[in-house]
Coordinates of N, CA and C in Angstrom, one line a residue:
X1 N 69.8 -134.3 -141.1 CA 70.4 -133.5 -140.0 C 71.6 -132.7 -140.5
X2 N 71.8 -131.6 -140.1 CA 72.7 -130.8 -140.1 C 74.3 -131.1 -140.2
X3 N 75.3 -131.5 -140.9 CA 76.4 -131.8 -140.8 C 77.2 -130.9 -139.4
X4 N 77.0 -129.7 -139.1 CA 77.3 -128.9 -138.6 C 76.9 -128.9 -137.0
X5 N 76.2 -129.7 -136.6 CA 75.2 -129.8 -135.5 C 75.6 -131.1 -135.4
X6 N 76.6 -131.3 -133.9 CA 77.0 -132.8 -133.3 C 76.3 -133.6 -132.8
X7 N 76.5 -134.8 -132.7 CA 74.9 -135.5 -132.1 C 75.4 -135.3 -130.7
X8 N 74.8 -135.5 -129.7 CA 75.2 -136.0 -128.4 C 75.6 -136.9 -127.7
X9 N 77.0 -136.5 -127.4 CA 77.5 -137.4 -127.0 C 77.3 -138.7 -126.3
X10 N 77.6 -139.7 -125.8 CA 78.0 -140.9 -125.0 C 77.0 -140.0 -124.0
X11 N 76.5 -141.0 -123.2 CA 76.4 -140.6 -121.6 C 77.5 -141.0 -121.0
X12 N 77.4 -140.5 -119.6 CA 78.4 -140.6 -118.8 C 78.3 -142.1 -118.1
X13 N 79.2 -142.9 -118.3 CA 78.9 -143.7 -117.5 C 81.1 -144.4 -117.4
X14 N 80.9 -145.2 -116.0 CA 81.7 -145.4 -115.5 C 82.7 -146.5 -116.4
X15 N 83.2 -147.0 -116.1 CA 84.5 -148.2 -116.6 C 84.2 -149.0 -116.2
X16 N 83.2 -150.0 -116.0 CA 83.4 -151.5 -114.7 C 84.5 -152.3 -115.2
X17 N 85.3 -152.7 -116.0 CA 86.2 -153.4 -115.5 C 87.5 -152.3 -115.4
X18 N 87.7 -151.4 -115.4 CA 88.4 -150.5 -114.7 C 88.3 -150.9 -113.4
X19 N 87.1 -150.7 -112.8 CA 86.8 -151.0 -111.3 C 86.9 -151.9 -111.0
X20 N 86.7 -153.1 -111.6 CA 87.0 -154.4 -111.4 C 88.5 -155.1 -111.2
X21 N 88.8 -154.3 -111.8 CA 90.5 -154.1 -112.2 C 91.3 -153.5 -111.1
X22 N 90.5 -152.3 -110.4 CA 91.1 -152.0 -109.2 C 90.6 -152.5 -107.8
X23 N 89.9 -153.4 -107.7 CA 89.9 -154.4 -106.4 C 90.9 -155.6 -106.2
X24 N 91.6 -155.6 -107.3 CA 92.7 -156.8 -107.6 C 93.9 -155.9 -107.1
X25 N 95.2 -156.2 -107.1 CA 96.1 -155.9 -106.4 C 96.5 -154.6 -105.5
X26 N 96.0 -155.3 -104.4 CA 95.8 -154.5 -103.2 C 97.2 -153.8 -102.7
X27 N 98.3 -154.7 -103.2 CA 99.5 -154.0 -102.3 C 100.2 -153.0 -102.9
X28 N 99.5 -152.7 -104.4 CA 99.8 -151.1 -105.1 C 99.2 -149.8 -104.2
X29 N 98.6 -150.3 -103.0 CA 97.5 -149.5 -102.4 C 96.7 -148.3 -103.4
X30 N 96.7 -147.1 -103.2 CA 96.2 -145.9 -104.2 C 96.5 -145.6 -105.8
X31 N 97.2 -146.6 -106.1 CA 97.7 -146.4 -107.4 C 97.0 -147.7 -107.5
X32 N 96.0 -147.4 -109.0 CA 95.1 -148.5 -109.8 C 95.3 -148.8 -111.1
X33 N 95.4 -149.7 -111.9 CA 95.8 -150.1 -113.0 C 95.6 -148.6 -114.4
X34 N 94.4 -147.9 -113.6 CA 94.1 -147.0 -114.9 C 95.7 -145.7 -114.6
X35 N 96.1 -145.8 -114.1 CA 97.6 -145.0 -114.3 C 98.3 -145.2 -115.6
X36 N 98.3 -146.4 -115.4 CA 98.6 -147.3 -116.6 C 100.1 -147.1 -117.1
X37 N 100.9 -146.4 -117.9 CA 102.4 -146.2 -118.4 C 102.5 -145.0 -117.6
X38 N 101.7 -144.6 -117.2 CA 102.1 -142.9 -116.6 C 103.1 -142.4 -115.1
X39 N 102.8 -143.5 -114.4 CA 102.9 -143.7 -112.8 C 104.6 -143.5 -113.0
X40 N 105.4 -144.4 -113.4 CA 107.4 -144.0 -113.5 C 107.7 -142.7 -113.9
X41 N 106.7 -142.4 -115.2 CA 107.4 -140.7 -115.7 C 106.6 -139.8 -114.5
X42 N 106.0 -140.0 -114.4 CA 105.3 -139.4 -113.1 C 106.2 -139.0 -111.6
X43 N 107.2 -140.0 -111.3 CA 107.5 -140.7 -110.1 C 108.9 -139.7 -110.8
X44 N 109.2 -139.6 -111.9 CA 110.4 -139.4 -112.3 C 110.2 -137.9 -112.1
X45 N 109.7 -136.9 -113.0 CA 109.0 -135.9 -112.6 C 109.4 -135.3 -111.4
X46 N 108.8 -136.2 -110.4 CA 108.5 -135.3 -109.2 C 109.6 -136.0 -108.5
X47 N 110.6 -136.9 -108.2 CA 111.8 -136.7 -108.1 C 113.0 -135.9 -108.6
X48 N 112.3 -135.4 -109.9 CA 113.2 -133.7 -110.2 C 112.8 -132.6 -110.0
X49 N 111.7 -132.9 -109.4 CA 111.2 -131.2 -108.4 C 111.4 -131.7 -107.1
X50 N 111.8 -132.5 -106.5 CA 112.0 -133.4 -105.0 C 113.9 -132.6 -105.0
X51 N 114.4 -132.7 -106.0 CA 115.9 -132.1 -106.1 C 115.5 -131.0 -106.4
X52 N 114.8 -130.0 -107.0 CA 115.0 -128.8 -107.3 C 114.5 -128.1 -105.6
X53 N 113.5 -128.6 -105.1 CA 113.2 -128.1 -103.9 C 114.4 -128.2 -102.4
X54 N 114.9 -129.3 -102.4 CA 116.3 -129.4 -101.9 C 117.3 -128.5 -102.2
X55 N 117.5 -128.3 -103.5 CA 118.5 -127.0 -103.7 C 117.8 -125.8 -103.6
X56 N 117.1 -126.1 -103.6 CA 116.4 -124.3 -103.0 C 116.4 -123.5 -101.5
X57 N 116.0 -125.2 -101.0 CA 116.0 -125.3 -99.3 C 117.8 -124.9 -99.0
X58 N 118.6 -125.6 -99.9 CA 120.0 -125.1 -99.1 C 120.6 -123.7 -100.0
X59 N 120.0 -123.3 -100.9 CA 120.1 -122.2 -101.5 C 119.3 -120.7 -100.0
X60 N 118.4 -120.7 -100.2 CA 117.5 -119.6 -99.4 C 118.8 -119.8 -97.3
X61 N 119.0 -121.1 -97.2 CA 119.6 -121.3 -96.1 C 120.7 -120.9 -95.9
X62 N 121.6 -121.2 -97.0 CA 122.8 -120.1 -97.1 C 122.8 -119.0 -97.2
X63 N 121.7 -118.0 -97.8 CA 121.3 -116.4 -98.3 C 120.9 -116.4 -96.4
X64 N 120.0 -116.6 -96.1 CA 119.4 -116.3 -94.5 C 120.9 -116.0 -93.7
X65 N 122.0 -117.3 -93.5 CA 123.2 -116.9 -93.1 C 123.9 -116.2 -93.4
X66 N 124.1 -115.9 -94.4 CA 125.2 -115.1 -94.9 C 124.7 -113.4 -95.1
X67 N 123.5 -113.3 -95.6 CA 123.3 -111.8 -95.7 C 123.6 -110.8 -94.8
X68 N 124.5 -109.8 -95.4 CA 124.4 -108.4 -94.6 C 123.8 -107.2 -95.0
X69 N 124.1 -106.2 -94.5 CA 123.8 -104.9 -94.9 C 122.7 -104.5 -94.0
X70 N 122.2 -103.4 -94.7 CA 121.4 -102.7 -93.4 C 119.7 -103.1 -94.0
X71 N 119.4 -103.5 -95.4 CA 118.3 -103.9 -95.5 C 118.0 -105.5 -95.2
X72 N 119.0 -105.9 -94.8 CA 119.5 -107.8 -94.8 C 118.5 -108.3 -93.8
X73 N 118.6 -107.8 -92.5 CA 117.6 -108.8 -91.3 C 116.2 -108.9 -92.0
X74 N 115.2 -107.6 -92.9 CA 113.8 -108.2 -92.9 C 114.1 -109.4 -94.6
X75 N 114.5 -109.3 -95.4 CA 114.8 -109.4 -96.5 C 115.5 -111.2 -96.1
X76 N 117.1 -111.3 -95.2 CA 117.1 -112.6 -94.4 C 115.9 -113.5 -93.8
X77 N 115.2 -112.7 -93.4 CA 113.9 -113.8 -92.4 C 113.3 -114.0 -93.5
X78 N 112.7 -113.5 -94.3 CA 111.8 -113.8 -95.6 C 112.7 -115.1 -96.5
X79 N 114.1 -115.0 -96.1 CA 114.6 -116.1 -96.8 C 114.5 -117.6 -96.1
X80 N 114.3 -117.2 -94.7 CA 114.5 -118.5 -94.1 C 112.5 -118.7 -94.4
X81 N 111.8 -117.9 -94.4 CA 110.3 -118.3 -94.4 C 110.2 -119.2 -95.9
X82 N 111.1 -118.8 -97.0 CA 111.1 -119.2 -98.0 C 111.8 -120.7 -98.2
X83 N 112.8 -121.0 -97.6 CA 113.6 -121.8 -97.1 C 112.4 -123.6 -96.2
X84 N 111.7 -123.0 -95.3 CA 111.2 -123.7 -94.7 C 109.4 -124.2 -95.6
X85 N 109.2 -122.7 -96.7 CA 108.5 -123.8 -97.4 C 108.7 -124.2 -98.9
X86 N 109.8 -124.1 -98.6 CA 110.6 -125.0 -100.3 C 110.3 -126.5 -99.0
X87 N 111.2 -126.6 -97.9 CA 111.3 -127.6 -97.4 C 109.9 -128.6 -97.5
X88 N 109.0 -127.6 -97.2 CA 107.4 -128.5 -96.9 C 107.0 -128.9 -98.3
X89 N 106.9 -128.1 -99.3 CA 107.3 -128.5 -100.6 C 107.5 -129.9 -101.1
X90 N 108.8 -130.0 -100.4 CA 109.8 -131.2 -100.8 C 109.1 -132.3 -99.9
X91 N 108.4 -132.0 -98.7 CA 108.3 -132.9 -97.9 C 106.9 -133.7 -98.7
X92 N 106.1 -132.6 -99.0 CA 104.6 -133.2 -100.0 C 104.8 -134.1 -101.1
X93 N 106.1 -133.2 -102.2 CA 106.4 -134.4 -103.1 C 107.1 -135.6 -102.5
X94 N 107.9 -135.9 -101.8 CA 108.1 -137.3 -101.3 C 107.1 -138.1 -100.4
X95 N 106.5 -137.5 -100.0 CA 105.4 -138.7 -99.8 C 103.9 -138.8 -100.8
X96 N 104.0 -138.0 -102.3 CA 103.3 -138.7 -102.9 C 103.9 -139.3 -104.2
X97 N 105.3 -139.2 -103.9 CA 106.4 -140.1 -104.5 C 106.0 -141.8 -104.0
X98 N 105.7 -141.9 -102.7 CA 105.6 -142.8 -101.5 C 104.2 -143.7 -102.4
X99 N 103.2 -142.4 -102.5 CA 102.1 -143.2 -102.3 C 101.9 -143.4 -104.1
X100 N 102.5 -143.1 -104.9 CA 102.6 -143.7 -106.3 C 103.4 -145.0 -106.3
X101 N 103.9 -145.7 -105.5 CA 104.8 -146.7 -105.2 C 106.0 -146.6 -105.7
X102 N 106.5 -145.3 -105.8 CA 108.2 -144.9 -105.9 C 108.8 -144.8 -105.1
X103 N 110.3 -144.1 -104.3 CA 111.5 -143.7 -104.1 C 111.8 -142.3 -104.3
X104 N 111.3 -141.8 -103.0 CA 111.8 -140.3 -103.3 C 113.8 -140.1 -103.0
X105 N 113.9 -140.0 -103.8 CA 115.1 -139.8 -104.2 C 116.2 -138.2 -103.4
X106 N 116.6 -138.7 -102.3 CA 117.8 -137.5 -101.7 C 118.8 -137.5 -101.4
X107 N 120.1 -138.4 -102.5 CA 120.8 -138.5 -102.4 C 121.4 -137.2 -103.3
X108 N 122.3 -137.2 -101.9 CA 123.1 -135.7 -101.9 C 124.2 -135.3 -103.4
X109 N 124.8 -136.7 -103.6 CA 125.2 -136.3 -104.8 C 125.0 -136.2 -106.2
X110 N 123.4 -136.2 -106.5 CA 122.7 -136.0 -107.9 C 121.7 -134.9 -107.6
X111 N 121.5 -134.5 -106.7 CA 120.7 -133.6 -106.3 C 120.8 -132.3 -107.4
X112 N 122.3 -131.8 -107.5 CA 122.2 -130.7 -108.7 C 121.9 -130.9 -109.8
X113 N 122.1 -132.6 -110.0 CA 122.5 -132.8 -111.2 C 120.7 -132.9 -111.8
X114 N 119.7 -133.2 -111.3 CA 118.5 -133.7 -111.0 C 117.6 -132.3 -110.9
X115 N 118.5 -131.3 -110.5 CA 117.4 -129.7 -109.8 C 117.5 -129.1 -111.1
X116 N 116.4 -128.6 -111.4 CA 116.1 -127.4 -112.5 C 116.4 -125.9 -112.2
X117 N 116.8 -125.9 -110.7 CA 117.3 -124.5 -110.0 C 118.9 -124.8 -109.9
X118 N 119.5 -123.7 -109.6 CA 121.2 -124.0 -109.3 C 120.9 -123.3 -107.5
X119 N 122.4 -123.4 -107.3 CA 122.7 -123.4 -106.0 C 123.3 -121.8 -106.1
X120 N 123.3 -121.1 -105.1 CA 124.2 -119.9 -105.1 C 124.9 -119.5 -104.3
X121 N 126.1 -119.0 -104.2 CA 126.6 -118.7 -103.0 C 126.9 -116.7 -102.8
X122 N 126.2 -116.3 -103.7 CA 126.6 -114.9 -103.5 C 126.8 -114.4 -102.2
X123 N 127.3 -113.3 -102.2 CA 127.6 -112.7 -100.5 C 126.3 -111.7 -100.9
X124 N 126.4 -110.7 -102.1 CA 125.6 -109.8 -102.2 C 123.9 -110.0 -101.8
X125 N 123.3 -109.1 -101.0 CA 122.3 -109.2 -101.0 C 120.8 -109.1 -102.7
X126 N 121.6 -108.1 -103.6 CA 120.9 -108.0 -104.4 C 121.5 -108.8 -105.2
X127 N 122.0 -109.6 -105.4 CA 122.6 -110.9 -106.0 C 122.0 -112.2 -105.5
X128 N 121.8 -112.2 -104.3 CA 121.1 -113.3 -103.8 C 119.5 -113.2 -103.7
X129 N 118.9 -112.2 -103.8 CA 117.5 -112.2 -104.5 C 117.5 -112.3 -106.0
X130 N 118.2 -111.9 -106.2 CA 118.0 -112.0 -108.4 C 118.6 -113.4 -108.5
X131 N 119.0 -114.3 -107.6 CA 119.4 -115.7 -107.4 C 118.3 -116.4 -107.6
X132 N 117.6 -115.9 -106.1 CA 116.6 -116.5 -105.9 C 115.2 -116.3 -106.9
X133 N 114.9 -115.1 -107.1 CA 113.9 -114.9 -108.1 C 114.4 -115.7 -109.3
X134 N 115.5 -116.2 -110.0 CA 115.8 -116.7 -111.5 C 115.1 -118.4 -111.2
X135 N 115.9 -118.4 -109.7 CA 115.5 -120.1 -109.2 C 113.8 -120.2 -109.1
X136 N 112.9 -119.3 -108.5 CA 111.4 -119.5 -108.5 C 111.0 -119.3 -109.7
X137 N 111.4 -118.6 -110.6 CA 110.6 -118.5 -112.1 C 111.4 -119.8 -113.0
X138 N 112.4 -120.6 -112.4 CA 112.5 -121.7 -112.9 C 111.4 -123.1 -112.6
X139 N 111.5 -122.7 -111.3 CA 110.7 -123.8 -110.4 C 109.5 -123.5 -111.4
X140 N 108.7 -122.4 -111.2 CA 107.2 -121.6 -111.6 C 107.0 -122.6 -113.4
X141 N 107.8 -122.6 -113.8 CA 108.3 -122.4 -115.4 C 107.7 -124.3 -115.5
X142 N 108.8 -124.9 -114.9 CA 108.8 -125.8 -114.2 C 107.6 -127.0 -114.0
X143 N 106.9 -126.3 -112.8 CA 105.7 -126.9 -112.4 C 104.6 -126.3 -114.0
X144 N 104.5 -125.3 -114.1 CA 103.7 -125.5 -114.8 C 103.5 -126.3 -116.4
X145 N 104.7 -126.4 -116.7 CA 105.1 -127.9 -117.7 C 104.6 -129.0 -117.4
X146 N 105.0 -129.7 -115.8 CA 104.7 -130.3 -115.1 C 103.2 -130.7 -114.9
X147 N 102.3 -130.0 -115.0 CA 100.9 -129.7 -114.6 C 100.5 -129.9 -116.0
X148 N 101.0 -129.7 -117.3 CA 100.1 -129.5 -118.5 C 100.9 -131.0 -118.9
X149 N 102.0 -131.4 -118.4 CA 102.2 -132.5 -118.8 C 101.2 -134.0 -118.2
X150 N 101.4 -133.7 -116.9 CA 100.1 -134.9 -116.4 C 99.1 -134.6 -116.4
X151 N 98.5 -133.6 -116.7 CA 97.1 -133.1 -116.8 C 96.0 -134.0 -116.2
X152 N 95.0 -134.8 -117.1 CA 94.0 -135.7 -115.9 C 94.9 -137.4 -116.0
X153 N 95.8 -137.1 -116.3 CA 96.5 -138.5 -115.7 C 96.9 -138.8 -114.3
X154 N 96.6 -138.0 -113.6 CA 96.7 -138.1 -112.3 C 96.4 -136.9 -111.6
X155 N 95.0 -136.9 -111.4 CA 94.4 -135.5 -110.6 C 95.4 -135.4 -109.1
X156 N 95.3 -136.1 -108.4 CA 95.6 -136.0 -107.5 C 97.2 -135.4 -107.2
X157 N 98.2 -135.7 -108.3 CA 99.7 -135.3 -108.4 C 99.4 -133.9 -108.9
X158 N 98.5 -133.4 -110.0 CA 98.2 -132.2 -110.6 C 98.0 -131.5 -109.6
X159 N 96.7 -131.4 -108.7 CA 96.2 -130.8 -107.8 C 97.4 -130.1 -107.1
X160 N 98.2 -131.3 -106.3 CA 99.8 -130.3 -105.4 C 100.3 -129.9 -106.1
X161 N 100.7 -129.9 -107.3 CA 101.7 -129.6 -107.9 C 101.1 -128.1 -107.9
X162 N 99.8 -128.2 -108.6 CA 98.8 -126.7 -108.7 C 99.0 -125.5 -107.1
X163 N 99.0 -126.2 -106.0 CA 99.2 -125.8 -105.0 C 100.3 -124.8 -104.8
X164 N 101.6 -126.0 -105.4 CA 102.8 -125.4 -104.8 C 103.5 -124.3 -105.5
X165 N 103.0 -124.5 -107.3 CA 102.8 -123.7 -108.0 C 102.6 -122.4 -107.7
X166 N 101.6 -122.0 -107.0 CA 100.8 -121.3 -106.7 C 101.7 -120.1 -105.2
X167 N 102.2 -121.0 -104.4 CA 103.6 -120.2 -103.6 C 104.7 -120.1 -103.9
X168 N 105.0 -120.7 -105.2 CA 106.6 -120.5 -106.2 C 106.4 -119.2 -106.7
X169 N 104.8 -118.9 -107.4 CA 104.3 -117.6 -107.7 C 104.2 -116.2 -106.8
X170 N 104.1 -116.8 -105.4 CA 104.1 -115.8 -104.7 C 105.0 -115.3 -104.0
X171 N 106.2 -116.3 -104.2 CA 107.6 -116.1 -103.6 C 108.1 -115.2 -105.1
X172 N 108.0 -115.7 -105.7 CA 108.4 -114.2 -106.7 C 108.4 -113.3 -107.2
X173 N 107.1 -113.3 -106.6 CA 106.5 -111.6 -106.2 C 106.9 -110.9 -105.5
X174 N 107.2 -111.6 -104.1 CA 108.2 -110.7 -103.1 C 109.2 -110.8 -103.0
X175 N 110.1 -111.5 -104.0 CA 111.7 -111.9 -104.1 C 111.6 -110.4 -105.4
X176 N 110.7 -110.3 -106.3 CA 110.9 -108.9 -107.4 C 110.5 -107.5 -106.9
X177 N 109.8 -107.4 -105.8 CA 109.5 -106.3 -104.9 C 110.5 -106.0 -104.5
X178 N 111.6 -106.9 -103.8 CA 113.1 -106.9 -103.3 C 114.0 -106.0 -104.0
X179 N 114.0 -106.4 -105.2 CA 115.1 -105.9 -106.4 C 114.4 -104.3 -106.7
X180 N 113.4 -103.8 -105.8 CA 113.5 -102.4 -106.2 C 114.0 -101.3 -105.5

């Protein structure tokens, strides 16, 4: 045979004591032994995008109140729309903080220390978009480390993460539209 020509693989077939393994400790609920070392760096992870989303939520909420000028009201409401889904964001990662058997973590005073975004207080309106754009291409930058880091170690954490990814991307499209 051909050195160059692989045989065929394995068939596909399942883990049974994998499975077996996961009818045993029921009070981990969704989380099954095959996580294995992954589930704490996991849980850690997404308690640092649980803080980065929190400071975004009070970042975009401060920009909503404070903006003036005469392009400010449509440019404001887009911040509070931005604002409310950083929040839902933050709400998805703490409850699958929940269901990996962790501690979503929101205590107010590690929250910066913990966020991959900063906080801003500009008055400027074009200051407070080029804020906010630096903070979503952090977040964007972010998740997708995030994503290549758990890869099939946990479809189910990859999947949202892929999701939210996916509106961090599209808030910075119209946070760079802004700046012209």
């Amino acid at each position: 045979m051909n050195s160059a020509v692989k045989e065929r693989p394995e068939h596909l077939v399942l883990d049974q004591a994998a499975i077996d393994a996961a009818s045993k400790s029921l009070d981990e609920g969704a989380v099954t032994p095959s996580y294995g070392p992954w589930r704490d760096d996991i849980v850690k992870l997404l308690n640092d995008a649980l803080a980065t989303e929190l400071v975004c939520v009070l970042r975009y909420k401060r920009h909503y109140f404070t903006a003036s000028g005469e392009a400010s009201p449509k440019i404001a409401e887009e911040f509070l729309v931005h604002a409310n889904e950083e929040s839902a964001h933050g709400d998805k990662i703490a409850e699958r903080i929940v269901q990996l058997g962790g501690e979503p973590d929101f205590n107010p005073k590690t929250l910066l220390d913990r966020s991959h975004a900063d906080y801003d207080a500009s008055l400027d309106l074009q200051a407070m978009v080029r804020a906010n754009l630096v903070a979503e291409r952090i977040a964007i930058e972010s998740y997708r480390q995030m994503i290549s880091l758990i890869g099939d170690k946990d479809p189910t954490t990859r999947r949202m993460l892929e999701e939210i990814l996916a509106d961090e991307e599209e808030h910075a499209d119209e946070l760079k539209d802004w700046l012209d």
